[in-house]
Amino acid sequence: MIEFDHVHKAFGNHVVIEDLSLRVEDGEFFVLVGPSGSGKSTLLRTVNRLTHIDRGQVRVHGKDVATQPIEALRRGIGYAIQSVGLFPHRTVAENIAAVPHLLRWPQKQIDERVAELMALLKLDEPGMADRYPDTLSGGQAQRVGVARALAARPKIVLMDEPFGALDPLTRESLQASVKAIQKETGTTILFVTHDMDEAFRLGDRVALMLDGRLAQVGTPLELIRSPADERVNEFVGGTRAYLRELAVRCVRDSMRRDESADGDAIAPGATLQEALGLMLEKRRDRLAVAGGGAILLADIVARPR
Amino acid sequence: MKTWLPPLILLALLVALPHAGPLFHAWLPDLSHPLYWRTSFTELALSHALLVATATVVAVVVGLSLGILATRPAGRSLLPTVRAVAVIGQTFPPVAVLAIAVPLLGFGAAPTLLALSLYGVLPVLGQTVAGLDQVPVSALHAADGMGYGRWRRLWEVELPLAAGPIMAGVRLSAIVSVGTATIGSAVGAATLGAPIVEGLVGNNTAYVVQGALLVGALALTVDGLLGFVENRIRRPPA
C-alpha cells in the first residue's frame, strides 16, 4: 500500500506537486497519466525518495518513507525507467541479479530466480544470459529492465514510462507480459505514462494528473463515462474516448449466451475492440464466442449492463 | 606489438650490453671507454623501474582520489579548477618540475620522485574525471533507484565503467615517468639516465646510445604490461 498524504513539492518557485493525497491499494495496478510536466514522474520518485518532498508524507505499508533507511527502502521497491539504465559492464543475468545480489541472497537462489524471470519475460533464447546490454534490441533491454525491477520479489514496483521508447508492437507485447505477471503475483504497481491508451489498457485504476494535481482518479470506465470536468474529458479523448472504452471492456461481459453464430469463434476474454475489428474484417455483425454464445454488433454499441 | 616482445628485448639488452664493449669499440674506435662502467645496467634499470613504480603508485592514489572527489556532488564545484589544473599541468615540461623540486629537496632520488609524482598525477586525474563523466546517467539513476549506496555505486558501477580511460591515464603517467626519470640522473638519482647524461657531458656517444636503448626498451615494456592490464580490465571486452 502506498499513501500520499498532502504531498507538496516545488523546484524553486515552480510548484510541481500541490497538496496531493492519494492511496494505492495492495495488489493494484495503478497508473498515473498526464502530459509531460504534470508532475507524475516526480510524484513516483517521492516513493523511493529519489525526490525529496517539501511538505506532507509518503507512506509505504503504513510507514513514512522519510524515516526509513534509504538503501533498504529502495532495495525493497522495484524500479524500472524509460532509459532502462542497464549496467553496460554486466551481463543480462548479472543485471537482473543486481538487487538480490545487494540483498545478499545465496548464489543458488539468485541463479534460480534469474532463470525464472528470463522465462517469464520471454528472454529465454539460448545464450541470452551471458550477453551484454549493448547487444540487445530496445525491447529486449527493457524486458531485462523489467526483470531486474521484479528480481527481489518486491511488493511494490515503480515504473516510469518504461515502454515509452519502444515501437508499438514491442510495447503491446511488454504491456501484456507485465499485466500478466502483475495479476499472477499480486504485486502493487505504480505506473507512470503519458499515453492514455496504455493507461486504460493496464490500469485497474487511473489517476489523471494535470499541473501537479489529480484531476480525476477512478477506473478507466469511470474516467471515460463520467469525466470530472472539461479538461479531463478533453484529455480522455471526448467522443473518441468511447473507442478506448472498447479496449477496456471484454466480450465475456457483453455477449449473449443463448445465441449462436457461424464462422471462427472469438475468445470470451478478448476485448470489444478486438471483436469489432474482427466484425469489420469479416463484414459481419455477429461473431461466435468460444465455449458457446455469440456477440452482436448491437451488444457492442449498447450501453453496458 | 606482442606483449611479451618488449620485456624480452629489455632482458636481452641487460644480458648482452655488458659484453658489447668490442662492438662499440669497433663502431667508435676513438673512445677510451666504449662501455658505461660506473654502475651495472641491471642495477640502474632496477632503480629506474622502482622510481617509476613508486611515482606511479603515488600518482594513481592522488590522481584517482582527486578525480573521484571532483566528480562527487560535494566536490562538483572543484571540477572546473581540477580540469584546468590538469590541462595546464600537461603543458609544463617535466624538466621545469625537476628544476623547481631540487631547491626544495636537494639532490638525489627525492626531488626526482616528487617531480615524477606531481607530473604523473595529471594524466591520471584528467582521465579519471573524463572516465567518470562518461558513465551513462541512466545507469547511475538506476543504481540509485535500486538502493546502491554512494560508495557501492562508485565501486561497482562507476569505477568499472571508467576503468578503460583511467587505465589509459595510468599508462600515460607511467610512460612519461620512464622518460622523465632519465633526467633525474642529472640531479643525482640512480637511473638509466646516468649513462645518457654522462655521455652527453663527456661527448661519449656510446654511453648515450646504451642508456637510450635501455630506456626505450623499458618504456615499451611498461606500456605493454599496462596495456595488457587495461585490456583485461575493460569489460565487456571491446
Coordinates of C-alpha atoms in Angstrom, one line a residue:
Chain A
M1 CA 0.0 0.0 0.0
I2 CA 1.3 3.4 -0.9
E3 CA -0.2 6.5 0.6
F4 CA 0.5 10.1 -0.4
D5 CA -0.6 12.5 2.4
H6 CA -0.8 16.2 1.4
V7 CA 2.4 15.9 -0.5
H8 CA 3.9 19.2 -1.7
K9 CA 6.9 19.7 -3.9
A10 CA 8.4 22.8 -5.6
F11 CA 11.5 23.3 -7.6
G12 CA 12.3 27.0 -6.8
N13 CA 9.1 28.9 -7.5
H14 CA 7.7 26.3 -9.7
V15 CA 5.2 24.1 -7.9
V16 CA 5.4 20.5 -9.3
I17 CA 3.1 18.7 -6.8
E18 CA 0.4 20.7 -5.0
D19 CA -1.1 19.3 -1.8
L20 CA -1.7 15.9 -3.3
S21 CA -3.3 13.0 -1.4
L22 CA -3.8 9.5 -2.9
R23 CA -3.9 5.9 -1.8
V24 CA -2.8 3.0 -3.9
E25 CA -4.1 -0.3 -2.6
D26 CA -2.2 -3.6 -2.2
G27 CA -2.1 -5.6 -5.4
E28 CA -3.4 -2.8 -7.5
F29 CA -2.1 -1.8 -10.9
F30 CA -2.3 2.0 -10.6
V31 CA -1.5 4.3 -13.5
L32 CA -0.6 7.9 -13.2
V33 CA -1.3 9.5 -16.5
G34 CA -0.8 13.1 -17.6
P35 CA 1.0 15.4 -20.1
S36 CA 4.7 16.0 -19.7
G37 CA 5.4 18.5 -16.9
S38 CA 2.3 17.4 -14.9
G39 CA 4.5 16.1 -12.0
K40 CA 3.7 12.4 -12.4
S41 CA 7.3 11.2 -12.6
T42 CA 8.2 13.5 -9.7
L43 CA 5.4 12.0 -7.7
L44 CA 6.5 8.5 -8.5
R45 CA 10.0 9.3 -7.3
T46 CA 8.9 10.5 -3.9
V47 CA 8.0 6.9 -3.1
N48 CA 11.6 5.7 -3.2
R49 CA 12.9 9.1 -2.2
L50 CA 14.7 9.9 -5.4
T51 CA 12.8 13.2 -4.9
H52 CA 12.6 14.8 -1.5
I53 CA 9.3 16.4 -0.7
D54 CA 8.8 19.8 0.9
R55 CA 5.7 19.0 2.9
G56 CA 3.4 16.1 3.6
Q57 CA 4.2 12.5 4.0
V58 CA 4.6 9.4 1.8
R59 CA 3.9 6.1 3.4
V60 CA 4.7 2.6 2.2
H61 CA 3.0 -0.2 4.0
G62 CA 1.9 2.4 6.6
K63 CA 5.4 3.6 7.3
D64 CA 6.7 7.1 6.5
V65 CA 9.4 6.6 3.9
A66 CA 11.4 9.6 5.3
T67 CA 12.1 7.6 8.5
Q68 CA 13.4 4.5 6.8
P69 CA 17.0 3.8 5.9
I70 CA 17.2 4.9 2.3
E71 CA 19.1 1.9 0.8
A72 CA 16.8 -0.6 2.5
L73 CA 13.8 1.3 1.3
R74 CA 15.0 1.3 -2.3
R75 CA 16.0 -2.3 -2.3
G76 CA 12.5 -3.2 -1.2
I77 CA 10.9 -1.4 -4.1
G78 CA 11.3 -2.4 -7.7
Y79 CA 12.2 0.4 -10.1
A80 CA 12.0 0.5 -13.9
I81 CA 12.6 3.5 -16.1
Q82 CA 12.3 4.6 -19.7
S83 CA 16.0 4.8 -20.3
V84 CA 16.3 1.3 -18.8
G85 CA 19.8 2.1 -17.3
L86 CA 21.2 -1.4 -17.6
F87 CA 24.8 -1.7 -16.4
P88 CA 26.9 -1.9 -19.6
H89 CA 29.7 -3.9 -17.9
R90 CA 27.4 -6.6 -16.6
T91 CA 25.7 -9.4 -18.5
V92 CA 22.0 -9.8 -18.8
A93 CA 21.9 -12.3 -15.9
E94 CA 24.1 -10.1 -13.7
N95 CA 21.9 -7.1 -14.4
I96 CA 18.8 -9.0 -13.4
A97 CA 20.6 -10.2 -10.3
A98 CA 21.5 -6.7 -9.1
V99 CA 19.1 -6.3 -6.2
P100 CA 19.2 -9.9 -5.0
H101 CA 22.9 -9.5 -5.0
L102 CA 22.7 -6.3 -2.9
L103 CA 20.4 -8.2 -0.5
R104 CA 23.0 -11.0 -0.3
W105 CA 20.8 -13.8 -1.4
P106 CA 22.6 -17.2 -1.7
Q107 CA 24.0 -17.6 -5.2
K108 CA 21.9 -20.7 -5.9
Q109 CA 18.7 -18.8 -5.1
I110 CA 19.8 -15.9 -7.3
D111 CA 20.5 -18.2 -10.3
E112 CA 17.1 -19.8 -9.9
R113 CA 15.3 -16.5 -9.7
V114 CA 17.2 -15.1 -12.8
A115 CA 16.3 -18.2 -14.8
E116 CA 12.7 -17.9 -13.7
L117 CA 12.5 -14.2 -14.7
M118 CA 14.1 -14.8 -18.0
A119 CA 11.5 -17.4 -18.9
L120 CA 8.7 -15.1 -17.5
L121 CA 9.8 -12.2 -19.7
K122 CA 10.4 -14.3 -22.8
L123 CA 14.2 -13.7 -22.6
D124 CA 14.9 -17.4 -22.8
E125 CA 16.6 -17.6 -26.2
P126 CA 19.9 -19.5 -25.9
G127 CA 22.9 -17.5 -24.8
M128 CA 20.8 -14.5 -23.7
A129 CA 22.0 -14.7 -20.0
D130 CA 25.6 -14.1 -20.9
R131 CA 25.1 -11.3 -23.4
Y132 CA 26.0 -7.7 -22.7
P133 CA 23.4 -4.9 -22.9
D134 CA 24.9 -3.3 -26.0
T135 CA 24.0 -6.4 -28.0
L136 CA 20.3 -6.2 -27.1
S137 CA 17.4 -4.7 -29.0
G138 CA 15.4 -1.9 -27.3
G139 CA 12.6 -4.3 -26.5
Q140 CA 14.9 -7.0 -25.1
A141 CA 16.8 -4.4 -23.0
Q142 CA 13.5 -3.2 -21.5
R143 CA 12.5 -6.8 -20.7
V144 CA 15.7 -7.1 -18.8
G145 CA 15.0 -3.8 -17.1
V146 CA 11.6 -5.1 -16.0
A147 CA 13.1 -8.4 -14.9
R148 CA 15.6 -6.5 -12.8
A149 CA 12.9 -4.5 -11.2
L150 CA 11.0 -7.6 -10.3
A151 CA 14.1 -9.7 -9.3
A152 CA 13.9 -9.5 -5.5
R153 CA 10.1 -10.1 -5.5
P154 CA 9.3 -6.6 -4.3
K155 CA 5.7 -6.0 -3.1
I156 CA 5.8 -2.6 -4.8
V157 CA 7.2 -1.8 -8.2
L158 CA 7.5 1.7 -9.6
M159 CA 7.6 2.1 -13.4
D160 CA 8.4 5.4 -15.0
E161 CA 7.3 5.3 -18.7
P162 CA 9.1 2.0 -19.1
F163 CA 7.7 1.4 -22.6
G164 CA 7.8 5.0 -23.9
A165 CA 10.7 4.4 -26.3
L166 CA 9.6 1.1 -27.8
D167 CA 7.8 0.5 -31.1
P168 CA 4.0 -0.2 -30.8
L169 CA 4.2 -4.0 -31.3
T170 CA 7.0 -4.5 -28.8
R171 CA 5.2 -2.1 -26.4
E172 CA 2.0 -4.1 -26.6
S173 CA 3.8 -7.4 -26.1
L174 CA 5.6 -6.0 -23.0
Q175 CA 2.4 -4.4 -21.6
A176 CA 0.8 -7.8 -21.9
S177 CA 3.7 -9.5 -20.1
V178 CA 3.8 -7.0 -17.3
K179 CA 0.0 -7.1 -16.8
A180 CA 0.0 -10.9 -16.7
I181 CA 2.9 -11.0 -14.2
Q182 CA 1.2 -8.4 -12.1
K183 CA -2.1 -10.3 -11.9
E184 CA -0.2 -13.6 -11.2
T185 CA 1.9 -12.2 -8.4
G186 CA -0.4 -9.6 -6.9
T187 CA 2.4 -7.0 -7.0
T188 CA 1.4 -3.4 -6.4
I189 CA 2.5 -1.5 -9.5
L190 CA 2.6 2.3 -9.7
F191 CA 3.0 3.1 -13.3
V192 CA 3.6 6.5 -15.0
T193 CA 2.8 7.2 -18.6
H194 CA 1.6 10.0 -20.9
D195 CA -0.2 7.5 -23.2
M196 CA -3.9 7.3 -22.4
D197 CA -4.3 4.0 -24.3
E198 CA -1.6 2.5 -22.3
A199 CA -3.1 3.8 -19.1
F200 CA -6.5 2.3 -19.8
R201 CA -5.1 -1.0 -21.0
L202 CA -3.0 -1.5 -17.9
G203 CA -4.6 0.3 -15.0
D204 CA -7.1 -1.2 -12.5
R205 CA -7.4 2.5 -11.6
V206 CA -6.1 5.5 -13.4
A207 CA -5.3 9.0 -12.0
L208 CA -5.2 11.8 -14.5
M209 CA -2.6 14.3 -13.3
L210 CA -2.7 17.9 -14.5
D211 CA -0.4 20.7 -13.3
G212 CA 0.7 18.9 -10.1
R213 CA -2.8 18.0 -9.1
L214 CA -5.1 14.9 -9.5
A215 CA -7.8 15.9 -12.0
Q216 CA -9.6 12.7 -11.5
V217 CA -9.0 9.2 -10.0
G218 CA -11.0 6.2 -11.0
T219 CA -11.3 3.1 -13.1
P220 CA -10.8 3.5 -16.8
L221 CA -14.5 3.3 -17.4
E222 CA -15.3 5.9 -14.8
L223 CA -12.9 8.3 -16.5
I224 CA -14.3 7.6 -19.9
R225 CA -18.0 7.7 -19.0
S226 CA -18.1 10.5 -16.4
P227 CA -15.1 12.8 -16.8
A228 CA -15.0 15.2 -13.8
D229 CA -14.6 18.3 -16.0
E230 CA -14.0 19.6 -19.4
R231 CA -10.2 19.2 -19.2
V232 CA -10.4 15.6 -18.2
N233 CA -12.9 15.0 -21.0
E234 CA -10.5 16.6 -23.4
F235 CA -7.6 14.6 -22.2
V236 CA -9.5 11.3 -22.2
G237 CA -10.5 12.0 -25.8
G238 CA -14.1 13.3 -26.0
T239 CA -16.2 11.0 -28.2
R240 CA -13.0 9.1 -29.2
A241 CA -12.9 8.0 -25.5
Y242 CA -15.7 5.6 -26.4
L243 CA -13.3 3.8 -28.8
R244 CA -10.9 3.5 -25.8
E245 CA -13.8 2.1 -23.8
L246 CA -14.0 -0.8 -26.2
A247 CA -10.4 -1.7 -25.4
V248 CA -11.2 -1.9 -21.7
R249 CA -14.4 -3.9 -21.9
C250 CA -14.3 -7.6 -22.7
V251 CA -16.5 -9.9 -24.8
R252 CA -17.5 -12.0 -21.8
D253 CA -19.4 -9.2 -20.2
S254 CA -21.4 -8.1 -23.3
M255 CA -22.1 -11.4 -25.1
R256 CA -25.4 -13.4 -25.4
R257 CA -25.1 -16.9 -24.2
D258 CA -28.4 -18.0 -25.8
E259 CA -27.4 -17.1 -29.3
S260 CA -25.0 -18.6 -31.8
A261 CA -23.2 -17.7 -34.9
D262 CA -21.2 -19.3 -37.7
G263 CA -17.5 -18.8 -38.5
D264 CA -14.4 -18.6 -36.4
A265 CA -15.1 -18.1 -32.7
I266 CA -13.6 -15.2 -30.6
A267 CA -12.2 -15.8 -27.1
P268 CA -14.5 -14.7 -24.3
G269 CA -11.5 -12.8 -22.8
A270 CA -11.0 -10.7 -25.9
T271 CA -11.7 -7.0 -25.8
L272 CA -14.7 -5.5 -27.6
Q273 CA -12.2 -3.6 -29.7
E274 CA -10.9 -6.9 -31.0
A275 CA -14.4 -8.1 -31.6
L276 CA -15.3 -5.0 -33.6
G277 CA -12.1 -5.3 -35.6
L278 CA -12.9 -8.9 -36.4
M279 CA -16.5 -8.0 -37.4
L280 CA -15.1 -5.3 -39.7
E281 CA -12.7 -7.7 -41.2
K282 CA -15.3 -10.4 -41.9
R283 CA -18.0 -7.8 -42.7
R284 CA -20.4 -9.5 -40.3
D285 CA -22.5 -8.2 -37.4
R286 CA -22.3 -11.2 -35.2
L287 CA -19.5 -13.5 -34.1
A288 CA -19.4 -16.8 -32.4
V289 CA -17.8 -16.9 -28.9
A290 CA -15.6 -19.8 -28.0
G291 CA -17.3 -22.1 -25.5
G292 CA -20.8 -21.1 -26.8
G293 CA -22.8 -18.0 -27.3
A294 CA -22.4 -15.1 -29.6
I295 CA -21.7 -11.4 -29.6
L296 CA -23.6 -9.0 -31.8
L297 CA -22.7 -5.5 -33.2
A298 CA -25.7 -4.2 -31.2
D299 CA -24.2 -5.5 -28.0
I300 CA -21.0 -3.5 -28.6
V301 CA -22.9 -0.3 -29.3
A302 CA -25.4 -0.8 -26.5
R303 CA -24.9 0.9 -23.1
P304 CA -23.2 -1.7 -20.9
R305 CA -25.4 -3.5 -18.4
Chain B
M1 CA 53.1 -5.4 -30.8
K2 CA 53.0 -8.5 -28.8
T3 CA 53.1 -8.0 -25.0
W4 CA 56.0 -10.3 -24.4
L5 CA 58.3 -8.8 -27.0
P6 CA 59.4 -5.6 -25.2
P7 CA 60.3 -7.4 -21.9
L8 CA 62.3 -9.9 -23.9
I9 CA 64.2 -7.2 -25.7
L10 CA 64.9 -5.4 -22.4
L11 CA 66.1 -8.7 -20.8
A12 CA 68.3 -9.4 -23.9
L13 CA 69.8 -5.9 -23.7
L14 CA 70.5 -6.2 -20.0
V15 CA 72.3 -9.5 -20.6
A16 CA 74.1 -8.5 -23.8
L17 CA 75.1 -4.9 -23.3
P18 CA 77.8 -5.6 -20.6
H19 CA 79.6 -7.8 -23.2
A20 CA 79.1 -5.4 -26.1
G21 CA 82.4 -3.4 -25.4
P22 CA 84.2 -4.7 -28.5
L23 CA 81.1 -3.9 -30.6
F24 CA 81.0 -0.2 -29.5
H25 CA 84.8 0.0 -29.8
A26 CA 84.6 -1.2 -33.4
W27 CA 81.9 1.4 -34.1
L28 CA 83.6 4.3 -32.2
P29 CA 87.3 3.5 -32.1
D30 CA 88.3 6.9 -30.7
L31 CA 86.6 6.4 -27.3
S32 CA 88.8 5.3 -24.5
H33 CA 85.8 3.8 -22.6
P34 CA 83.3 2.5 -25.1
L35 CA 81.1 0.8 -22.4
Y36 CA 79.5 2.5 -19.4
W37 CA 81.1 1.0 -16.3
R38 CA 80.3 3.2 -13.3
T39 CA 77.2 1.2 -12.3
S40 CA 75.8 -2.0 -13.7
F41 CA 73.0 -1.6 -16.2
T42 CA 70.8 -4.0 -14.3
E43 CA 71.2 -2.0 -11.1
L44 CA 70.3 1.2 -12.9
A45 CA 67.3 -0.4 -14.6
L46 CA 66.0 -1.7 -11.3
S47 CA 66.4 1.6 -9.6
H48 CA 64.9 3.3 -12.5
A49 CA 61.9 1.0 -12.5
L50 CA 61.5 1.3 -8.8
L51 CA 61.4 5.1 -9.0
V52 CA 58.8 4.9 -11.8
A53 CA 56.7 2.4 -9.9
T54 CA 56.7 4.4 -6.7
A55 CA 55.9 7.6 -8.5
T56 CA 53.1 5.9 -10.5
V57 CA 51.6 4.5 -7.3
V58 CA 51.6 7.9 -5.7
A59 CA 50.2 9.5 -8.9
V60 CA 47.4 6.9 -9.1
V61 CA 46.4 7.3 -5.4
V62 CA 46.4 11.1 -5.6
G63 CA 45.0 11.4 -9.1
L64 CA 42.2 8.9 -8.5
S65 CA 41.2 10.4 -5.2
L66 CA 41.1 13.9 -6.6
G67 CA 39.3 12.7 -9.6
I68 CA 36.7 10.9 -7.6
L69 CA 36.3 13.8 -5.2
A70 CA 35.8 16.3 -8.1
T71 CA 33.0 14.2 -9.5
R72 CA 31.0 13.8 -6.2
P73 CA 28.1 16.1 -5.6
A74 CA 30.0 17.7 -2.8
G75 CA 33.1 18.3 -4.9
R76 CA 31.5 19.3 -8.1
S77 CA 32.4 22.9 -7.5
L78 CA 36.1 21.9 -7.7
L79 CA 35.6 20.3 -11.1
P80 CA 36.4 23.3 -13.4
T81 CA 39.5 24.1 -11.3
V82 CA 40.7 20.5 -11.3
R83 CA 40.2 20.3 -15.1
A84 CA 42.1 23.5 -15.7
V85 CA 45.0 22.4 -13.5
A86 CA 45.1 19.1 -15.2
V87 CA 45.3 20.7 -18.6
I88 CA 47.7 23.5 -17.7
G89 CA 49.9 21.0 -15.9
Q90 CA 50.3 18.9 -19.0
T91 CA 51.8 21.9 -20.8
F92 CA 54.6 22.1 -18.1
P93 CA 57.8 20.5 -19.3
P94 CA 59.0 17.8 -16.8
V95 CA 62.4 19.4 -16.6
A96 CA 60.8 22.5 -15.2
V97 CA 59.2 20.5 -12.4
L98 CA 62.5 18.9 -11.6
A99 CA 64.2 22.3 -11.6
I100 CA 61.6 23.5 -9.0
A101 CA 62.0 20.3 -6.9
V102 CA 65.8 20.4 -6.4
P103 CA 65.9 23.7 -4.4
L104 CA 63.2 22.2 -2.1
L105 CA 64.6 18.7 -1.6
G106 CA 68.3 18.8 -2.5
F107 CA 70.0 16.3 -4.9
G108 CA 69.2 12.6 -5.1
A109 CA 66.2 10.4 -5.6
A110 CA 63.8 12.6 -3.6
P111 CA 63.4 15.6 -6.0
T112 CA 63.0 13.1 -8.9
L113 CA 60.3 11.2 -7.1
L114 CA 58.5 14.4 -6.3
A115 CA 58.7 15.6 -9.9
L116 CA 57.6 12.3 -11.3
S117 CA 54.7 12.0 -8.9
L118 CA 53.5 15.6 -9.4
Y119 CA 53.8 15.2 -13.2
G120 CA 52.3 11.8 -13.1
V121 CA 49.2 12.9 -11.2
L122 CA 47.9 14.9 -14.1
P123 CA 47.1 12.3 -16.7
V124 CA 45.5 10.0 -14.1
L125 CA 43.4 12.9 -12.7
G126 CA 42.3 14.0 -16.1
Q127 CA 41.4 10.6 -17.3
T128 CA 39.6 9.7 -14.0
V129 CA 37.4 12.8 -14.4
A130 CA 36.8 12.1 -18.1
G131 CA 36.1 8.4 -17.4
L132 CA 33.7 9.0 -14.6
D133 CA 32.0 11.8 -16.6
Q134 CA 31.1 9.4 -19.4
V135 CA 29.4 6.8 -17.3
P136 CA 25.8 6.7 -18.6
V137 CA 23.5 8.8 -16.4
S138 CA 20.7 6.3 -16.8
A139 CA 22.9 3.6 -15.2
L140 CA 23.6 5.9 -12.3
H141 CA 19.9 6.7 -11.9
A142 CA 19.0 3.0 -12.0
A143 CA 21.7 2.2 -9.4
D144 CA 20.3 4.9 -7.1
G145 CA 16.8 3.7 -7.5
M146 CA 17.8 0.1 -6.7
G147 CA 19.5 1.1 -3.5
Y148 CA 23.1 1.1 -4.3
G149 CA 24.8 3.2 -1.6
R150 CA 27.1 6.0 -2.6
W151 CA 30.3 4.0 -2.3
R152 CA 28.9 0.9 -3.6
R153 CA 27.7 2.7 -6.7
L154 CA 31.2 4.1 -7.1
W155 CA 32.9 0.8 -6.7
E156 CA 30.6 -1.5 -8.6
V157 CA 29.2 0.8 -11.3
E158 CA 31.3 3.9 -11.8
L159 CA 34.8 2.7 -11.5
P160 CA 34.4 -0.4 -13.6
L161 CA 32.8 1.7 -16.3
A162 CA 35.5 4.3 -16.1
A163 CA 38.3 1.7 -15.9
G164 CA 39.3 1.9 -19.5
P165 CA 40.0 5.7 -19.6
I166 CA 41.6 5.6 -16.1
M167 CA 44.0 2.8 -17.1
A168 CA 44.9 4.8 -20.2
G169 CA 45.8 7.7 -17.9
V170 CA 47.8 5.4 -15.6
R171 CA 49.6 4.0 -18.7
L172 CA 50.4 7.5 -20.0
S173 CA 51.6 8.6 -16.5
A174 CA 53.9 5.6 -16.2
I175 CA 55.4 6.1 -19.6
V176 CA 56.0 9.8 -19.1
S177 CA 57.7 8.9 -15.8
V178 CA 60.0 6.4 -17.5
G179 CA 61.2 9.2 -19.8
T180 CA 61.3 11.9 -17.1
A181 CA 63.2 9.7 -14.7
T182 CA 66.1 9.8 -17.2
I183 CA 66.5 13.5 -16.5
G184 CA 66.5 12.6 -12.7
S185 CA 70.1 11.4 -13.0
A186 CA 71.1 15.0 -13.7
V187 CA 70.2 15.7 -10.1
G188 CA 71.8 12.6 -8.7
A189 CA 69.2 9.9 -8.9
A190 CA 70.4 6.5 -10.0
T191 CA 68.5 5.9 -13.2
L192 CA 69.2 4.8 -16.8
G193 CA 69.7 8.4 -17.5
A194 CA 73.1 8.2 -15.9
P195 CA 74.9 6.9 -19.0
I196 CA 73.0 9.4 -21.1
V197 CA 73.8 12.4 -19.0
E198 CA 77.4 11.4 -18.6
G199 CA 77.7 10.6 -22.3
L200 CA 76.3 14.0 -23.2
V201 CA 78.7 15.8 -20.8
G202 CA 81.8 13.8 -21.8
N203 CA 80.9 13.7 -25.5
N204 CA 80.6 9.9 -25.4
T205 CA 78.0 8.7 -28.0
A206 CA 78.3 5.1 -26.9
Y207 CA 77.1 5.9 -23.4
V208 CA 74.2 7.8 -24.8
V209 CA 73.2 5.0 -27.1
Q210 CA 73.4 2.4 -24.3
G211 CA 71.3 4.4 -22.0
A212 CA 68.8 5.3 -24.7
L213 CA 68.4 1.7 -25.8
L214 CA 67.6 0.6 -22.3
V215 CA 65.2 3.5 -21.5
G216 CA 63.4 2.8 -24.8
A217 CA 63.0 -0.9 -24.1
L218 CA 61.8 -0.2 -20.5
A219 CA 59.2 2.3 -21.8
L220 CA 57.9 -0.2 -24.2
T221 CA 57.8 -2.9 -21.5
V222 CA 55.9 -0.7 -19.1
D223 CA 53.5 0.3 -21.9
G224 CA 53.0 -3.3 -22.9
L225 CA 52.3 -4.6 -19.4
L226 CA 49.9 -1.8 -18.5
G227 CA 48.2 -2.2 -21.9
F228 CA 47.7 -5.8 -21.1
V229 CA 46.2 -4.9 -17.7
E230 CA 44.0 -2.3 -19.4
N231 CA 42.6 -4.9 -21.8
R232 CA 41.9 -7.3 -19.0
I233 CA 40.0 -4.6 -17.0
R234 CA 37.8 -3.4 -19.9
R235 CA 34.5 -5.3 -19.7
P236 CA 32.8 -6.2 -22.0
P237 CA 35.9 -6.9 -24.0
A238 CA 36.0 -4.3 -26.7

